[in-house]
Short mmCIF file of C-alpha atoms and ligand atoms in Angstrom, two decimals:
data_model
loop_
_atom_site.label_atom_id
_atom_site.label_comp_id
_atom_site.label_asym_id
_atom_site.label_seq_id
_atom_site.Cartn_x
_atom_site.Cartn_y
_atom_site.Cartn_z
CA MET A 4 -26.48 -132.13 13.38
CA SER A 5 -24.77 -133.82 10.40
CA SER A 6 -27.01 -134.47 7.50
CA SER A 7 -27.01 -137.57 5.39
CA SER A 8 -24.63 -137.48 2.46
CA THR A 9 -26.47 -140.26 0.66
CA SER A 10 -30.07 -140.15 -0.35
CA LYS A 11 -32.53 -142.34 1.48
CA ASN A 12 -33.89 -145.31 -0.45
CA GLN A 13 -37.02 -146.55 1.36
CA ASN A 14 -36.13 -150.15 1.08
CA SER A 15 -32.42 -150.28 1.77
CA PRO A 16 -30.89 -150.11 5.26
CA GLN A 17 -28.88 -147.06 6.33
CA LEU A 18 -26.49 -146.35 9.14
CA ARG A 19 -26.77 -143.04 10.93
CA LYS A 20 -24.44 -141.69 13.59
CA ASP A 21 -26.23 -140.14 16.62
CA ILE A 22 -23.86 -137.33 17.46
CA ILE A 23 -25.44 -136.55 20.84
CA PHE A 24 -25.18 -140.07 22.30
CA ASN A 25 -22.25 -140.97 20.07
CA ARG A 26 -23.56 -144.28 18.69
CA TRP A 27 -24.51 -145.72 15.34
CA VAL A 28 -28.03 -146.71 14.61
CA ILE A 29 -29.10 -149.17 11.85
CA PHE A 30 -32.28 -148.23 9.99
CA SER A 31 -33.76 -151.34 8.51
CA PRO A 32 -37.20 -150.59 7.07
CA ALA A 33 -37.44 -154.10 5.49
CA ARG A 34 -37.94 -155.53 8.93
CA SER A 35 -41.42 -154.06 9.23
CA LYS A 36 -44.31 -153.90 6.83
CA ARG A 37 -45.34 -150.21 6.81
CA PRO A 38 -44.45 -147.73 9.51
CA SER A 39 -48.11 -147.30 10.27
CA ASP A 40 -48.33 -150.97 11.15
CA PHE A 41 -46.00 -150.31 14.02
CA LYS A 42 -48.51 -150.26 16.76
CA SER A 43 -48.23 -151.62 20.24
CA LYS A 44 -49.75 -155.09 20.49
CA SER A 45 -51.18 -154.53 23.92
CA SER A 46 -52.36 -151.18 25.23
CA SER A 47 -50.58 -150.04 28.39
CA SER A 48 -53.88 -149.61 30.11
CA SER A 49 -55.68 -152.73 28.96
CA SER A 50 -54.57 -154.82 31.88
CA SER A 51 -54.37 -152.23 34.54
CA ASN A 52 -56.38 -149.33 35.90
CA PRO A 53 -59.93 -150.79 36.09
CA THR A 54 -61.88 -147.93 37.54
CA GLY A 55 -62.54 -147.86 41.31
CA VAL A 56 -59.16 -149.40 42.24
CA ARG A 57 -57.32 -147.80 45.24
CA CYS A 58 -53.60 -148.12 45.82
CA PRO A 59 -51.01 -146.60 48.36
CA PHE A 60 -50.42 -143.71 45.99
CA CYS A 61 -54.13 -142.70 46.05
CA ILE A 62 -55.20 -139.75 48.17
CA GLY A 63 -56.19 -140.86 51.71
CA ASN A 64 -53.64 -143.76 51.66
CA GLU A 65 -50.58 -141.58 52.52
CA HIS A 66 -49.92 -143.77 55.57
CA GLN A 67 -49.23 -146.78 53.38
CA CYS A 68 -46.32 -144.98 51.66
CA ALA A 69 -42.68 -144.41 52.53
CA PRO A 70 -42.06 -140.98 54.08
CA GLU A 71 -43.04 -137.80 52.31
CA ILE A 72 -40.46 -135.27 51.19
CA PHE A 73 -42.88 -132.52 50.20
CA ARG A 74 -46.34 -132.06 48.63
CA VAL A 75 -47.98 -129.54 46.34
CA PRO A 76 -49.63 -127.41 47.60
CA ASP A 77 -47.64 -127.37 50.76
CA ASN A 78 -49.37 -128.73 53.94
CA ASN A 79 -52.62 -129.28 52.05
CA PRO A 80 -54.64 -132.52 52.60
CA ASN A 81 -56.10 -132.00 49.09
CA TRP A 82 -52.70 -132.35 47.50
CA LYS A 83 -52.05 -132.42 43.74
CA ILE A 84 -48.56 -133.83 43.77
CA ARG A 85 -46.55 -135.67 46.35
CA VAL A 86 -42.78 -136.33 46.36
CA ILE A 87 -42.00 -139.36 48.59
CA GLU A 88 -39.18 -141.76 49.30
CA ASN A 89 -39.18 -144.99 47.28
CA LEU A 90 -40.20 -147.94 49.46
CA TYR A 91 -37.67 -150.11 47.72
CA PRO A 92 -34.80 -147.69 46.89
CA ALA A 93 -32.02 -148.60 44.49
CA LEU A 94 -29.61 -146.49 46.68
CA SER A 95 -29.68 -145.68 50.35
CA ARG A 96 -30.04 -142.15 51.76
CA GLU A 97 -29.09 -143.55 55.28
CA LEU A 98 -25.44 -144.08 54.34
CA ALA A 99 -22.83 -141.40 55.01
CA ASP A 100 -21.98 -139.09 52.08
CA PRO A 101 -19.10 -140.74 50.24
CA VAL A 102 -15.71 -139.13 50.27
CA ASP A 103 -15.09 -137.55 46.88
CA GLU A 104 -12.96 -140.07 45.03
CA THR A 105 -13.08 -138.28 41.64
CA GLY A 106 -9.94 -139.05 39.84
CA SER A 107 -9.11 -141.97 42.06
CA ALA A 108 -8.94 -145.51 40.62
CA SER A 109 -11.53 -146.77 43.11
CA SER A 110 -14.06 -149.06 41.51
CA VAL A 111 -16.33 -149.49 44.50
CA LEU A 112 -18.42 -147.02 46.54
CA ASP A 113 -21.00 -147.42 49.29
CA GLY A 114 -24.44 -147.37 47.70
CA PHE A 115 -25.28 -143.81 48.89
CA GLY A 116 -27.88 -141.93 46.92
CA PHE A 117 -31.59 -140.86 46.78
CA HIS A 118 -34.39 -142.61 45.06
CA ASP A 119 -37.60 -140.68 45.16
CA VAL A 120 -41.08 -141.10 43.69
CA VAL A 121 -43.18 -138.22 42.26
CA ILE A 122 -46.95 -139.11 42.50
CA GLU A 123 -48.30 -136.96 39.69
CA THR A 124 -51.98 -136.98 40.69
CA PRO A 125 -54.02 -137.91 43.74
CA ASP A 126 -56.52 -139.82 41.42
CA HIS A 127 -55.85 -143.48 40.52
CA ASP A 128 -57.62 -143.22 37.24
CA VAL A 129 -55.80 -140.17 35.88
CA VAL A 130 -52.67 -140.45 33.69
CA LEU A 131 -50.19 -137.70 33.15
CA SER A 132 -51.48 -136.71 29.76
CA ASP A 133 -54.94 -136.22 31.22
CA LEU A 134 -53.66 -133.26 33.29
CA GLU A 135 -54.01 -129.72 31.97
CA ARG A 136 -50.74 -128.10 30.67
CA GLU A 137 -50.45 -126.18 33.94
CA GLY A 138 -50.82 -129.41 35.93
CA ILE A 139 -48.05 -131.16 34.03
CA GLY A 140 -46.08 -127.94 34.45
CA GLU A 141 -46.40 -128.27 38.27
CA VAL A 142 -44.96 -131.79 38.06
CA PHE A 143 -41.95 -130.35 36.25
CA VAL A 144 -41.63 -127.64 38.84
CA ALA A 145 -41.67 -130.33 41.54
CA TYR A 146 -38.82 -132.15 39.78
CA CYS A 147 -36.88 -128.86 39.71
CA ASP A 148 -37.44 -128.08 43.37
CA ARG A 149 -36.29 -131.57 44.38
CA ILE A 150 -33.16 -131.46 42.13
CA LEU A 151 -32.27 -128.02 43.67
CA GLU A 152 -32.59 -129.54 47.13
CA LEU A 153 -30.49 -132.64 46.24
CA GLY A 154 -27.94 -130.39 44.54
CA LYS A 155 -27.12 -128.78 47.88
CA ARG A 156 -25.01 -131.79 48.59
CA ASN A 157 -21.65 -131.77 46.91
CA SER A 158 -21.70 -135.60 46.94
CA ILE A 159 -24.59 -135.78 44.50
CA LYS A 160 -23.20 -135.55 40.99
CA TYR A 161 -26.21 -136.21 38.76
CA VAL A 162 -29.97 -136.53 39.18
CA GLN A 163 -31.86 -138.74 36.66
CA VAL A 164 -35.54 -138.07 36.20
CA PHE A 165 -37.55 -140.75 34.43
CA LYS A 166 -41.02 -142.12 33.95
CA ASN A 167 -42.01 -145.71 33.24
CA HIS A 168 -45.60 -145.93 32.02
CA GLY A 169 -47.11 -149.41 31.61
CA ALA A 170 -45.87 -152.71 33.02
CA ALA A 171 -43.86 -153.46 29.81
CA ALA A 172 -41.96 -150.21 30.36
CA GLY A 173 -41.03 -151.12 33.88
CA ALA A 174 -43.82 -149.58 35.96
CA SER A 175 -44.61 -151.66 38.98
CA MET A 176 -47.45 -149.33 40.14
CA SER A 177 -50.19 -148.35 37.66
CA HIS A 178 -50.99 -145.10 39.55
CA SER A 179 -49.33 -142.26 37.57
CA HIS A 180 -45.92 -141.44 38.89
CA SER A 181 -42.33 -140.78 37.97
CA GLN A 182 -38.99 -141.33 39.66
CA MET A 183 -35.75 -139.53 40.38
CA ILE A 184 -32.44 -141.15 41.31
CA ALA A 185 -29.68 -138.94 42.69
CA LEU A 186 -26.25 -140.41 42.13
CA PRO A 187 -22.82 -139.97 43.70
CA ILE A 188 -21.30 -140.60 40.27
CA ILE A 189 -21.78 -139.36 36.69
CA PRO A 190 -23.30 -142.27 34.83
CA PRO A 191 -21.48 -143.62 31.70
CA SER A 192 -24.05 -142.64 29.09
CA VAL A 193 -24.11 -139.03 30.57
CA SER A 194 -20.32 -138.86 30.26
CA ALA A 195 -20.53 -140.16 26.76
CA ARG A 196 -23.22 -137.60 25.77
CA LEU A 197 -21.19 -134.72 27.41
CA GLY A 198 -17.97 -135.92 25.69
CA SER A 199 -19.80 -136.05 22.27
CA MET A 200 -21.34 -132.60 22.72
CA LYS A 201 -17.88 -131.18 23.73
CA GLU A 202 -16.31 -132.66 20.64
CA TYR A 203 -18.88 -130.96 18.37
CA PHE A 204 -18.38 -127.70 20.21
CA ASP A 205 -14.59 -127.88 19.97
CA GLN A 206 -14.91 -128.48 16.20
CA THR A 207 -17.61 -125.94 15.31
CA GLY A 208 -17.79 -123.50 18.30
CA LYS A 209 -21.56 -124.28 18.55
CA CYS A 210 -23.93 -126.28 20.70
CA SER A 211 -24.94 -129.48 18.94
CA ILE A 212 -28.56 -129.29 20.23
CA CYS A 213 -28.93 -125.57 19.27
CA GLU A 214 -27.84 -126.69 15.75
CA ILE A 215 -30.10 -129.75 15.60
CA GLN A 216 -31.51 -130.55 12.16
CA GLN A 217 -35.32 -130.10 12.10
CA GLU A 218 -36.61 -129.89 8.52
CA ASP A 219 -38.77 -132.96 7.87
CA LEU A 220 -38.12 -134.32 11.41
CA LEU A 221 -40.16 -131.65 13.25
CA ILE A 222 -43.42 -132.73 14.82
CA ASP A 223 -44.65 -129.61 16.58
CA SER A 224 -43.49 -126.54 18.49
CA SER A 225 -44.59 -124.20 21.36
CA THR A 226 -43.42 -120.85 22.59
CA TYR A 227 -40.21 -122.14 24.22
CA PHE A 228 -39.90 -125.73 22.92
CA PHE A 229 -40.07 -127.90 19.80
CA SER A 230 -40.57 -131.70 19.38
CA LEU A 231 -38.91 -133.77 16.73
CA VAL A 232 -37.95 -137.34 15.87
CA PRO A 233 -34.07 -137.23 16.09
CA TYR A 234 -32.21 -137.86 12.86
CA ALA A 235 -30.59 -141.00 14.27
CA ALA A 236 -33.31 -142.15 16.61
CA SER A 237 -32.41 -145.40 18.34
CA PHE A 238 -36.11 -146.48 18.80
CA PRO A 239 -39.10 -146.40 16.46
CA PHE A 240 -41.21 -143.23 17.12
CA GLU A 241 -38.72 -141.92 19.67
CA ILE A 242 -39.42 -138.22 20.31
CA TRP A 243 -37.26 -135.51 21.77
CA ILE A 244 -38.64 -132.31 23.25
CA VAL A 245 -36.00 -129.61 23.13
CA PRO A 246 -35.81 -126.04 24.53
CA ARG A 247 -35.51 -123.43 21.73
CA TYR A 248 -33.21 -121.46 24.06
CA HIS A 249 -29.77 -122.64 25.15
CA SER A 250 -29.97 -124.06 28.62
CA ALA A 251 -27.64 -126.62 30.25
CA HIS A 252 -29.79 -127.53 33.30
CA PHE A 253 -33.43 -128.72 33.32
CA HIS A 254 -33.87 -127.42 36.91
CA GLU A 255 -33.56 -123.74 35.76
CA LEU A 256 -37.04 -124.07 34.25
CA ASP A 257 -39.50 -121.37 35.53
CA ALA A 258 -43.28 -121.87 36.00
CA GLU A 259 -44.23 -120.28 32.64
CA LYS A 260 -41.88 -122.41 30.63
CA ALA A 261 -42.90 -125.49 32.68
CA ALA A 262 -46.50 -125.04 31.71
CA ASP A 263 -45.48 -124.50 28.04
CA LEU A 264 -43.44 -127.75 28.22
CA GLY A 265 -46.43 -129.48 29.89
CA GLY A 266 -48.58 -128.51 26.89
CA LEU A 267 -46.12 -129.90 24.35
CA LEU A 268 -45.49 -133.15 26.39
CA LYS A 269 -49.25 -133.68 26.69
CA GLN A 270 -49.61 -133.32 22.87
CA MET A 271 -46.83 -135.78 22.21
CA LEU A 272 -48.14 -138.37 24.68
CA ARG A 273 -51.56 -138.10 23.13
CA LYS A 274 -50.11 -138.52 19.61
CA ILE A 275 -48.26 -141.67 20.49
CA SER A 276 -51.31 -143.02 22.29
CA LEU A 277 -53.58 -142.34 19.27
CA GLN A 278 -51.19 -143.50 16.53
CA LEU A 279 -49.58 -146.41 18.31
CA ASN A 280 -52.41 -147.96 20.31
CA ASP A 281 -51.61 -146.47 23.75
CA PRO A 282 -48.24 -148.10 24.04
CA PRO A 283 -46.14 -148.45 27.19
CA PHE A 284 -43.49 -145.74 27.23
CA ASN A 285 -40.54 -144.23 29.07
CA PHE A 286 -39.46 -140.60 29.20
CA MET A 287 -36.09 -139.42 30.48
CA ILE A 288 -34.86 -135.95 31.22
CA HIS A 289 -31.28 -135.62 29.95
CA THR A 290 -29.68 -132.74 31.80
CA SER A 291 -26.16 -131.73 32.85
CA PRO A 292 -24.20 -132.79 35.98
CA LEU A 293 -24.57 -130.77 39.19
CA HIS A 294 -21.46 -128.86 40.30
CA GLY A 295 -19.95 -129.45 36.88
CA ASP A 296 -17.17 -127.48 35.17
CA GLU A 297 -18.33 -124.00 34.14
CA SER A 298 -17.02 -124.71 30.62
CA GLU A 299 -19.71 -127.44 30.19
CA LEU A 300 -22.46 -124.80 30.19
CA ALA A 301 -21.52 -123.65 26.70
CA TYR A 302 -22.05 -127.03 24.97
CA THR A 303 -24.50 -128.93 27.16
CA HIS A 304 -28.28 -128.41 26.43
CA TRP A 305 -31.01 -130.39 28.21
CA PHE A 306 -33.87 -132.23 26.46
CA ILE A 307 -36.53 -134.82 27.13
CA GLN A 308 -36.45 -138.19 25.31
CA ILE A 309 -39.74 -140.09 24.98
CA VAL A 310 -39.44 -143.80 23.97
CA PRO A 311 -42.56 -145.76 23.17
CA GLN A 312 -41.89 -149.44 23.97
CA LEU A 313 -42.69 -151.18 20.67
CA ILE A 314 -39.77 -153.55 20.25
CA GLY A 315 -37.54 -155.20 22.86
CA THR A 316 -33.81 -154.91 23.34
CA ALA A 317 -32.11 -158.15 22.12
CA GLY A 318 -28.76 -159.76 21.90
CA PHE A 319 -27.35 -157.71 19.10
CA GLU A 320 -28.14 -154.38 20.92
CA LEU A 321 -26.77 -155.65 24.19
CA ALA A 322 -23.58 -156.83 22.48
CA THR A 323 -22.89 -153.85 20.27
CA GLY A 324 -24.70 -150.79 21.78
CA CYS A 325 -25.99 -150.34 18.17
CA TYR A 326 -29.71 -150.26 17.90
CA ILE A 327 -31.75 -151.47 14.93
CA ASN A 328 -34.64 -149.16 14.21
CA PRO A 329 -37.18 -150.40 11.59
CA VAL A 330 -38.80 -146.89 11.10
CA PHE A 331 -37.04 -144.03 9.38
CA PRO A 332 -37.32 -140.81 11.53
CA GLU A 333 -38.77 -138.87 8.62
CA ASP A 334 -41.63 -141.45 8.33
CA ALA A 335 -42.23 -141.50 12.10
CA ALA A 336 -42.35 -137.68 12.22
CA LYS A 337 -44.87 -137.61 9.35
CA ILE A 338 -47.15 -140.09 11.13
CA LEU A 339 -46.90 -138.09 14.31
CA ARG A 340 -47.56 -134.82 12.61
CA GLU A 341 -50.67 -136.16 10.80
CA VAL A 342 -52.77 -136.85 13.91
CA ASN A 343 -54.44 -133.83 15.52
CA VAL A 344 -54.80 -133.97 19.29
ZN1 ZN B 1 -53.77 -145.22 43.18
ZN1 ZN B 2 -27.71 -125.17 23.01
#
C-alpha cells in the first residue's frame, strides 16, 4: 500500500487514501481526548443475555425457526452449528432465477436471492469468542460449504457473509449468529474494491493485499494469517485479518486454515472486548465474485474486516462517502497489541 509522504503530527488532521476500497479517510485526532479513552459507552452484553434465557435459536427450539438447510454434525440432535433460512429474508428464494441481464441497461430485477442465518452455538449464553479455535473454524467451514452450494447457481453472483453483534450493531437476536446474503448482482462496494485492486495490479503487476503495509500497523499473526489496523482505516480500531497466502476466494479455506483463522479471530474479538469495553461490532468477509472473470484471480485477495461500533455514521459520511476517524491506525494498533489475551 502507499505510504505517507508527510510525517504524522499527532495533533493535526491528515487525509489518507484507502487504496482497497478507493476512498479518502480523514484522521482527526483532535476530535477525541486520547485514543485509549475511546471505549464503548455501553457494553454489548449489558442489556442482553441474562443467563437462563431461551430463544428460538437455542437447542430444543428448532421447531420455532424457519427451515433448516444443514447442521453440524449432520443429522445429530446435539448439533454445534445450524444453517437455517432467515424468517424475515431480505430477498426471496421462492422467485425464479432471474435471466442474466449483465450488460443490459435494466435497473430493476425481481428480488431473488438467499438470506440465511448461521447459528454459531446451541447455547444461548455463549458468544463466538467463547468457542475454541476449532469451534470458530467449524463456523468458517459452514460458511464455505454454504457458499459452494449457492455458487452452483449461475444466477448467484456474490455471497456476503457478515456478523452483527450487539443491538447497536444491528443484531435483532442476542443468541450468537451470523448471516449470509446471496445476491443476483455484484454490489457496488464490491465492484469498487475490485476496480481499485485491478488498477493497482495494472500499475505494479502485484496484488495490493499481498503488498499491504504492516510495520507499525501489525497487531498479531498466526501460521496462515495476520491481523492489522489498515493504514487508512475508516473506523476507529477497525481490524483486518488477512491471509498470508494469495487467495481470491474465502470459500477455498480448508479445515486446518479455518481453525488457524478461528484462533486469530478469537484473539482479536477478545482484544477489542477488553480494550474497548465489550463494544457492539460487525465483521464482514470481503471475498471475490462467484463465476468471475479468471483474470480477477490474480489481483483479488479476500480478508475479514472487523468494525467495533464506537461512533455513528452521520450526515457528512452519508453525503461524501468520506469517513472521519478520530484514532490514527498506528495508535489503535499499539493499544490492541498491548493487551494480552
Ligand atoms: Zn438462544
Ligand atoms: Zn494477494
